[in-house]
Short mmCIF file of C-alpha atoms and ligand atoms in Angstrom, two decimals:
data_model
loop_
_atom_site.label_atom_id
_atom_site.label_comp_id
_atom_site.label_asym_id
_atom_site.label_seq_id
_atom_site.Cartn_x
_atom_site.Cartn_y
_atom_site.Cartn_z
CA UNK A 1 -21.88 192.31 217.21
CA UNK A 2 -20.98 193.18 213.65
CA UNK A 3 -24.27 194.30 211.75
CA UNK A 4 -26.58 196.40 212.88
CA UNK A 5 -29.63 194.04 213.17
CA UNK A 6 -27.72 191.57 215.14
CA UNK A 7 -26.43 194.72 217.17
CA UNK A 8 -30.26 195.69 218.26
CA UNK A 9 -31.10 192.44 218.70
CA UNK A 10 -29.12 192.09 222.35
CA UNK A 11 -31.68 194.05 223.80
CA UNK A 12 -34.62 192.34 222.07
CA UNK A 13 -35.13 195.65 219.22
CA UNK A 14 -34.44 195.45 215.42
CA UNK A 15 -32.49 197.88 213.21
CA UNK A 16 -34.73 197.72 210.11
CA UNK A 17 -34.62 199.63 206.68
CA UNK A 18 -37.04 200.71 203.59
CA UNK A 19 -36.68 198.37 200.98
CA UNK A 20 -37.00 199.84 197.56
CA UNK A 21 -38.49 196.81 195.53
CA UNK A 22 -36.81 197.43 192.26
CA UNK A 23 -33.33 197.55 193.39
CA UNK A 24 -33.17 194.18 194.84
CA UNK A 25 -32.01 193.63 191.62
CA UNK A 26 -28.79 195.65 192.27
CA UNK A 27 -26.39 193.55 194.27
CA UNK A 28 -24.75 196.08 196.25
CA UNK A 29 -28.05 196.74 197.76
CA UNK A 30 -29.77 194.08 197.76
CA UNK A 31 -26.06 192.50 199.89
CA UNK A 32 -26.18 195.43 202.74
CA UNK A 33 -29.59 195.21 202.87
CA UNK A 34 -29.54 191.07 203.90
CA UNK A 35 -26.94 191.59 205.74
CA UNK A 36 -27.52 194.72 207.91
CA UNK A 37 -30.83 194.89 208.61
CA UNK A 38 -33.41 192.50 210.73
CA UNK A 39 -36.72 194.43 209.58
CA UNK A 40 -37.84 195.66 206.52
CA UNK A 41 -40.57 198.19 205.61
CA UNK A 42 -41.71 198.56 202.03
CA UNK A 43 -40.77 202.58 200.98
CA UNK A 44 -43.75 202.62 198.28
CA UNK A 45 -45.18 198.82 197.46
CA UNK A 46 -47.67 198.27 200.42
CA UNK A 47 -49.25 202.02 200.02
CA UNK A 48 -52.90 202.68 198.51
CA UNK A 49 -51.88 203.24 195.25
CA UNK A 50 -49.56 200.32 195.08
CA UNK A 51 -51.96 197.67 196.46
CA UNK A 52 -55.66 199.04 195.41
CA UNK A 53 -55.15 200.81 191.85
CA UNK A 54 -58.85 199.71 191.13
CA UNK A 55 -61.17 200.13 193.50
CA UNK A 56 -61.83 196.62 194.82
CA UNK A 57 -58.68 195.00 192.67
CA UNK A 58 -55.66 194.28 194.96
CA UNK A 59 -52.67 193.80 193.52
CA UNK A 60 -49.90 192.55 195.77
CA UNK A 61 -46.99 191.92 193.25
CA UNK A 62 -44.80 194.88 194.24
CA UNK A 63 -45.50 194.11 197.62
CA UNK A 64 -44.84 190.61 197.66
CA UNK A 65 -41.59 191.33 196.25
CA UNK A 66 -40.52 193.21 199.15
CA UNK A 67 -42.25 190.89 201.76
CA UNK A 68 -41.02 187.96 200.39
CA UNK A 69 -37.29 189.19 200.48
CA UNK A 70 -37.69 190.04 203.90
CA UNK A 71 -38.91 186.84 205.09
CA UNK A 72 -36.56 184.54 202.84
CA UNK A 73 -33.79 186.73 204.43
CA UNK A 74 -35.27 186.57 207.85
CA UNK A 75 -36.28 189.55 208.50
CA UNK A 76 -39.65 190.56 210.17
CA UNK A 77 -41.84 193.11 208.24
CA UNK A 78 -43.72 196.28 209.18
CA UNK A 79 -46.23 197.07 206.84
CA UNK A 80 -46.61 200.57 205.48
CA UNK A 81 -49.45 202.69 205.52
CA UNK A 82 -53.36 201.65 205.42
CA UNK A 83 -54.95 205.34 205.70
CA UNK A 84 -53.21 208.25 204.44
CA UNK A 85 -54.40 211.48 202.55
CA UNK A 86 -51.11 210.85 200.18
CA UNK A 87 -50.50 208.46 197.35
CA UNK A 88 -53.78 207.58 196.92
CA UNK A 89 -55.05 206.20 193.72
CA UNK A 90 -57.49 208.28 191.55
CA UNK A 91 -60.37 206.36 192.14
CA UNK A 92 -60.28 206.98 196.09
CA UNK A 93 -58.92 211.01 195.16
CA UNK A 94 -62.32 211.60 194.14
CA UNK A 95 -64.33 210.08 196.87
CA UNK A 96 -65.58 211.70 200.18
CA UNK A 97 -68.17 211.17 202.27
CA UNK A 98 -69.69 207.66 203.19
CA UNK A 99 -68.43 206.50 200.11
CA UNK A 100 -64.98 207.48 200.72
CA UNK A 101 -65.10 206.42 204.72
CA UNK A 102 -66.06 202.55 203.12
CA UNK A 103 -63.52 202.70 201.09
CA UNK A 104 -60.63 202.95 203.58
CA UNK A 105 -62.39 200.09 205.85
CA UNK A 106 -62.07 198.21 202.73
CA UNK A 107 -58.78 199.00 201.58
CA UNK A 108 -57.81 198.15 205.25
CA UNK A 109 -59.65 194.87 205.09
CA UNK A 110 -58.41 193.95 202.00
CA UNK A 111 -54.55 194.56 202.68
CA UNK A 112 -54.56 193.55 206.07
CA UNK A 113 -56.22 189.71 204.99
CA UNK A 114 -53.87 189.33 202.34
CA UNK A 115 -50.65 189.85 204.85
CA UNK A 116 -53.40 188.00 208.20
CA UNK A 117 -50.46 186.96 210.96
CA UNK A 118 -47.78 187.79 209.27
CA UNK A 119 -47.06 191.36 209.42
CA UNK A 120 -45.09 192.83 213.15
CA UNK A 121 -46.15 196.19 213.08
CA UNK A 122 -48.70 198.17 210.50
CA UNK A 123 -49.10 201.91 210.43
CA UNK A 124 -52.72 201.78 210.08
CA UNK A 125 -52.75 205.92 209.95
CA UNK A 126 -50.06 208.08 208.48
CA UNK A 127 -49.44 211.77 208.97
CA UNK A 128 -53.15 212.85 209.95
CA UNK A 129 -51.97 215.81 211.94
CA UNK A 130 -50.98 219.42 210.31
CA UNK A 131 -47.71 221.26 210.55
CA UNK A 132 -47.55 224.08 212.37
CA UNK A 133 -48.87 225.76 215.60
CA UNK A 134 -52.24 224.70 215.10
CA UNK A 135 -52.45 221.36 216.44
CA UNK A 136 -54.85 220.82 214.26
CA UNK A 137 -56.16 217.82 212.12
CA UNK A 138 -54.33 218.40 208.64
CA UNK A 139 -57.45 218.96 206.03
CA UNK A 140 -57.43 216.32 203.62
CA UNK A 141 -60.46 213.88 201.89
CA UNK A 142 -60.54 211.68 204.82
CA UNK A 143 -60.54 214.21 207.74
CA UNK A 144 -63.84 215.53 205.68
CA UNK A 145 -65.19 212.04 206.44
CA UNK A 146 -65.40 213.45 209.86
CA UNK A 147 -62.68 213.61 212.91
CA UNK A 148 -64.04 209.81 213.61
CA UNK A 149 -61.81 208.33 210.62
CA UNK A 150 -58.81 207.52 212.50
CA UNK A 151 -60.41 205.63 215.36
CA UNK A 152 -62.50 203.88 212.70
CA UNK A 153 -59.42 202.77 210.47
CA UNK A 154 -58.19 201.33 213.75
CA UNK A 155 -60.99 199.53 214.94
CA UNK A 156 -61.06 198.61 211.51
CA UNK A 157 -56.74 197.35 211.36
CA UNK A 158 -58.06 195.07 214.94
CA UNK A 159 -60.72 193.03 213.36
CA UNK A 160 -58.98 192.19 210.40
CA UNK A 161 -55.62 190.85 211.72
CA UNK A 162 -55.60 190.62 215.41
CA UNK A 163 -51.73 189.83 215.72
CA UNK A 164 -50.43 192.64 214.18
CA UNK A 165 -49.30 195.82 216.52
CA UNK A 166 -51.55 198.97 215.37
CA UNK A 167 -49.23 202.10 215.09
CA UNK A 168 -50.11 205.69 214.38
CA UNK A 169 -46.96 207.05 212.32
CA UNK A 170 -46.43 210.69 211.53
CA UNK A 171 -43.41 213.52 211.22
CA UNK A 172 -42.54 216.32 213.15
CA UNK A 173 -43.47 214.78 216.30
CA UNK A 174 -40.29 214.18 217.92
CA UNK A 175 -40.06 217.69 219.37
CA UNK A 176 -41.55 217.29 222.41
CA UNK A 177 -42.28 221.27 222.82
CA UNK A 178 -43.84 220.98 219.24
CA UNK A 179 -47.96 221.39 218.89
CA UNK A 180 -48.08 218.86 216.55
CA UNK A 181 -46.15 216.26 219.07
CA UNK A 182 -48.86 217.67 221.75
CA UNK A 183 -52.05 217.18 219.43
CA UNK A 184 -50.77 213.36 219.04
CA UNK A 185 -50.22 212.93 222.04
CA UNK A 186 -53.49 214.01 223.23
CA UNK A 187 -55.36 211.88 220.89
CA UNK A 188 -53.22 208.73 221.61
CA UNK A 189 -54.23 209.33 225.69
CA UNK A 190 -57.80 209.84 224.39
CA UNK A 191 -57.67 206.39 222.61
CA UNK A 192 -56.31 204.79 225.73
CA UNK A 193 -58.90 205.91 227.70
CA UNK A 194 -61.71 205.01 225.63
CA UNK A 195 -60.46 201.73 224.40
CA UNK A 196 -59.61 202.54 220.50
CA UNK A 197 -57.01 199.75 219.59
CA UNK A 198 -53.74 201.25 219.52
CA UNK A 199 -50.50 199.72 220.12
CA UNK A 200 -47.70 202.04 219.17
CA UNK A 201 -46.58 205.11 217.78
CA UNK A 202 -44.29 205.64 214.72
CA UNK A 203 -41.92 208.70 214.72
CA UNK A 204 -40.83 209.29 211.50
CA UNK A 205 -37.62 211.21 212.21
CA UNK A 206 -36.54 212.96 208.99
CA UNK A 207 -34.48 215.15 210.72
CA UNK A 208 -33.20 218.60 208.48
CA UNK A 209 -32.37 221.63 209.09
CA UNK A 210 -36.10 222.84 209.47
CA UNK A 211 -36.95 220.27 211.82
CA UNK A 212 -33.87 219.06 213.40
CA UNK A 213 -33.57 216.76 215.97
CA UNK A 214 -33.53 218.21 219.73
CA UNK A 215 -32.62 216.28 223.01
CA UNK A 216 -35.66 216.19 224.30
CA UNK A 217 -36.49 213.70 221.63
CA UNK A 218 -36.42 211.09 224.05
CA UNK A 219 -39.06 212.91 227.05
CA UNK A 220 -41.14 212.47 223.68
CA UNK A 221 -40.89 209.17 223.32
CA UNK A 222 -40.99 207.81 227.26
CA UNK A 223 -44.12 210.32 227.62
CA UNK A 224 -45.69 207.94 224.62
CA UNK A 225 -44.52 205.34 226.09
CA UNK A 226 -45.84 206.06 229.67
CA UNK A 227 -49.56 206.39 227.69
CA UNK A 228 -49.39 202.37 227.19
CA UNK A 229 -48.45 202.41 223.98
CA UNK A 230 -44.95 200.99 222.31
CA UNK A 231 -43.06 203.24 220.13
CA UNK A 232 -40.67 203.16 217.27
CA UNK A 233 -38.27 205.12 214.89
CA UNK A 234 -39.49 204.52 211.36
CA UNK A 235 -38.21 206.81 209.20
CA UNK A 236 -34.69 207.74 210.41
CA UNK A 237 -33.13 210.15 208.07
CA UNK A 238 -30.87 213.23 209.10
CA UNK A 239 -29.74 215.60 206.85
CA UNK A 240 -25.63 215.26 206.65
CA UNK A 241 -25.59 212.11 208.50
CA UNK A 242 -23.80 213.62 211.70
CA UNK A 243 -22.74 210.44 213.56
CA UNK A 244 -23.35 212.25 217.04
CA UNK A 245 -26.89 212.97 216.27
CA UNK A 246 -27.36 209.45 214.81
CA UNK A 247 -26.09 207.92 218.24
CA UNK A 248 -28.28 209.70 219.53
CA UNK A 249 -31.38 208.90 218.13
CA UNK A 250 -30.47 204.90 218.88
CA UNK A 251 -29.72 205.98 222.23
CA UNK A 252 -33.11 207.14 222.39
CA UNK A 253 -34.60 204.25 221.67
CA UNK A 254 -31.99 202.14 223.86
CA UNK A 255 -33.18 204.11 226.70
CA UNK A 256 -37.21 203.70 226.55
CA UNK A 257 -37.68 200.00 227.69
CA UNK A 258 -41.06 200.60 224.82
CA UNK A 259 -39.04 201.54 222.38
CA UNK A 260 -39.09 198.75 219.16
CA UNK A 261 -36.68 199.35 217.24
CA UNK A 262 -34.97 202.03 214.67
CA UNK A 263 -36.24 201.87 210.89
CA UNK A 264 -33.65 203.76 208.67
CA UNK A 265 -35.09 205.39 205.46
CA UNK A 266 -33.37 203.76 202.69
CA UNK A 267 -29.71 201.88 202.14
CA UNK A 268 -27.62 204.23 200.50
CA UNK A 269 -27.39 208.20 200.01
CA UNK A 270 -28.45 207.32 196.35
CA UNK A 271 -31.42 205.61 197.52
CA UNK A 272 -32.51 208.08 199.56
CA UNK A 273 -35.95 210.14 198.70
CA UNK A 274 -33.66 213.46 199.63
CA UNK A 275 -30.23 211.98 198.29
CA UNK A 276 -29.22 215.51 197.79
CA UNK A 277 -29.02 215.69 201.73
CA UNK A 278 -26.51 212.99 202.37
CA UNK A 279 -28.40 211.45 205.08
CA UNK A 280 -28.16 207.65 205.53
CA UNK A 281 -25.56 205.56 206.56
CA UNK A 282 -23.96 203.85 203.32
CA UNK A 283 -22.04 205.62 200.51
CA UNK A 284 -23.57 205.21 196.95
CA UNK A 285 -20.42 202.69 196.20
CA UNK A 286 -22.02 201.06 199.59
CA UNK A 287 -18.75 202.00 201.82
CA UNK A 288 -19.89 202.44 205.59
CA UNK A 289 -20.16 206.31 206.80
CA UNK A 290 -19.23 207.16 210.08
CA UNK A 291 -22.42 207.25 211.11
CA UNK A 292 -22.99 203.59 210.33
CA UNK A 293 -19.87 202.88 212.70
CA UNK A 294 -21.87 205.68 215.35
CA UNK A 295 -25.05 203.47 215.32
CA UNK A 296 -23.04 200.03 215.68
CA UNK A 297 -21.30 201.49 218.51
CA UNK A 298 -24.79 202.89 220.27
CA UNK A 299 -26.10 199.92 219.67
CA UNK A 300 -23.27 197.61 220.94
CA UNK A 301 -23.76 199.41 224.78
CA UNK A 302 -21.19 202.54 223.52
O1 LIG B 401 -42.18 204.63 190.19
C1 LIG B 401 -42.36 205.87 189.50
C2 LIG B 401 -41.58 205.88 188.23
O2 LIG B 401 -42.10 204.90 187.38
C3 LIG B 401 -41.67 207.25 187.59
O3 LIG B 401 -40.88 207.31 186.44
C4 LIG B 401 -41.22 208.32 188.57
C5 LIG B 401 -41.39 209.73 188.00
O4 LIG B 401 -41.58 210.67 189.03
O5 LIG B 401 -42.00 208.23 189.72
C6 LIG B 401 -41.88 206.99 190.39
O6 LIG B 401 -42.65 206.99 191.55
C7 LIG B 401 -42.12 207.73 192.62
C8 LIG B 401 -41.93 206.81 193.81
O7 LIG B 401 -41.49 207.53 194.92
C9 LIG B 401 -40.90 205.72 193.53
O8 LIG B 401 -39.63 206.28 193.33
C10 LIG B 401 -43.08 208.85 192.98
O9 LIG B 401 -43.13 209.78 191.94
C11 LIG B 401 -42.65 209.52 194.24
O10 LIG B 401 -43.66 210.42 194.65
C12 LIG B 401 -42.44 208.51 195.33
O11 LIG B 401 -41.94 209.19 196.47
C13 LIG B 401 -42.09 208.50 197.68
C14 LIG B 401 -42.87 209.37 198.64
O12 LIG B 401 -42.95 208.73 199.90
C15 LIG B 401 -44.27 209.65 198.15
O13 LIG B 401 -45.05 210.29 199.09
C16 LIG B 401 -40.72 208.22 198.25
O14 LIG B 401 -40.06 207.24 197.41
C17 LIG B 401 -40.82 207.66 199.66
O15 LIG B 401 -39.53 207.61 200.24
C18 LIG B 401 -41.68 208.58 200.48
O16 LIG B 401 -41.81 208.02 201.77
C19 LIG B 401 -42.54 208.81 202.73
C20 LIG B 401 -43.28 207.86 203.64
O17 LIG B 401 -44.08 206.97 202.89
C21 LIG B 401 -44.11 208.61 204.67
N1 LIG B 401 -43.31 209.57 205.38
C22 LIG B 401 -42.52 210.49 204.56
C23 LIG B 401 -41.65 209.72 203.58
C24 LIG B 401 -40.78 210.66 202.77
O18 LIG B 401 -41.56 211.49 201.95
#
């Protein structure tokens, strides 16, 4: 095959890509983008800010934009993110407690019934774990709300649309050795084996030279995997773009039978939220790196 989406799609996975809603506008993005990609997740339009400025007032316009390309270019969406301590709007900043825990079941309500059946995956919880060798909880308004909030945003994400997958989503849990990977994983076991509704995992993968990628990326994501659970790459980026490392990360995902699909963070180096690292797979004139002809290959069986 000759794009990427149609390249993941011979063994039933997409190749997908965040969508920056104002440069549809720009045709050399907005033409990659239809052609390349077979999923689309919104980079800032479906986030808390975006979609509840006023507490109570959704506005769906920026999102819309983005969902609405994706589906009139036939592309299946993955909404992005319901809970997270970031990019939160002032109103919901200065909340905590009760007040603050309703809050997020509303936002989640709210969202979630505006996009009811039509959304593949959602990462209901985003980034709830801290850096480090703690394996702890990373502080923030809504882990004050008590260490309860994430099964309660998920229980939350079930009732409200019942056909969309459930992911938790975070970074620097693709090192398998990592605490942070461990402290996920021990909660997503937990959640199996209570019954909290959880259908897949999200690893980031912004991959840098802080927190590159290792082999053993792929024990990570079979040991999810073996929980139950399906898992993903949502938010490939690697700093320089080394086509090697790039196969590897889709031959991850190529070998974990659970394994989605591969999200890439944004079309072009220019688009990119760390442009200054070179790390996608198109040019800024939109000219294919190698590592765009690295990830065809992968994904066309080598
Ligand atoms: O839209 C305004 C613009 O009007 C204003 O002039 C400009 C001035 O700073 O800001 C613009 O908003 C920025 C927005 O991106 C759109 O470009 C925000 O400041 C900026 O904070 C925001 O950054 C986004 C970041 O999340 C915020 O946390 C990045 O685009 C986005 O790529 C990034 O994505 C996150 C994932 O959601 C979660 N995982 C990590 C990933 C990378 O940080």
């Amino acid at each position: 095959e000759s794009t990427l989406g149609a390249a993941a799609a011979q063994s039933g996975r997409y190749f997908g890509v965040a969508i920056a809603g104002n440069r549809l506008s720009d045709s050399t993005y907005a033409t990659i983008a239809a052609r390349e990609f077979n999923s689309v997740t919104a980079e800032n339009e479906m986030k808390i800010d975006a979609t509840e400025p006023q507490r109570g007032q959704f506005n769906f316009t920026a999102a819309d934009r983005v969902y609405n390309w994706a589906v009139q270019n036939g592309k299946e969406v993955r909404g992005h993110t319901l809970a997270w301590h970031s990019q939160q709007p002032g109103w919901m900043q200065s909340l905590s407690g009760n007040a603050l825990r309703q809050a997020m079941i509303d936002h989640i309500n709210g969202v979630m019934s505006h996009y009811k059946g039509k959304i593949a995956q959602w990462d209901v919880v985003n980034e709830a774990f801290a850096d480090g060798s703690s394996g702890a909880r990373r502080d923030s308004n809504l882990q004050r709300t008590g260490n309860d909030w994430i099964e309660v945003a998920f229980r939350a994400a079930r009732a409200a649309d019942p056909s969309a997958k459930l992911c938790y989503n975070d970074y620097n849990v693709e090192n398998w050795t990592w605490a942070k990977t461990q402290a996920m994983y021990a909660m997503v076991r937990d959640f199996k084996q209570r019954g909290v509704p959880i259908d897949c995992v999200g690893f980031q993968s912004h991959f840098n030279s802080g927190s590159p990628y290792n082999a053993n990326f792929r024990t990570t994501l079979q040991n999810f995997a073996a929980l139950g659970v399906d898992v993903a790459v949502t938010e490939l980026d690697i700093q320089g773009a080394s086509p090697s490392t790039y196969a590897a990360v889709v031959n991850d995902c190529l070998a974990v039978s659970r394994c989605l699909g591969v999200t890439v963070w944004g079309v072009r180096d220019s688009d990119s939220w760390r442009a200054e690292h070179t790390p996608l797979l198109f040019n800024n004139d939109g000219s294919k790196k190698p590592a765009y002809t690295a990830v065809l290959n992968a994904l066309n069986g080598g």
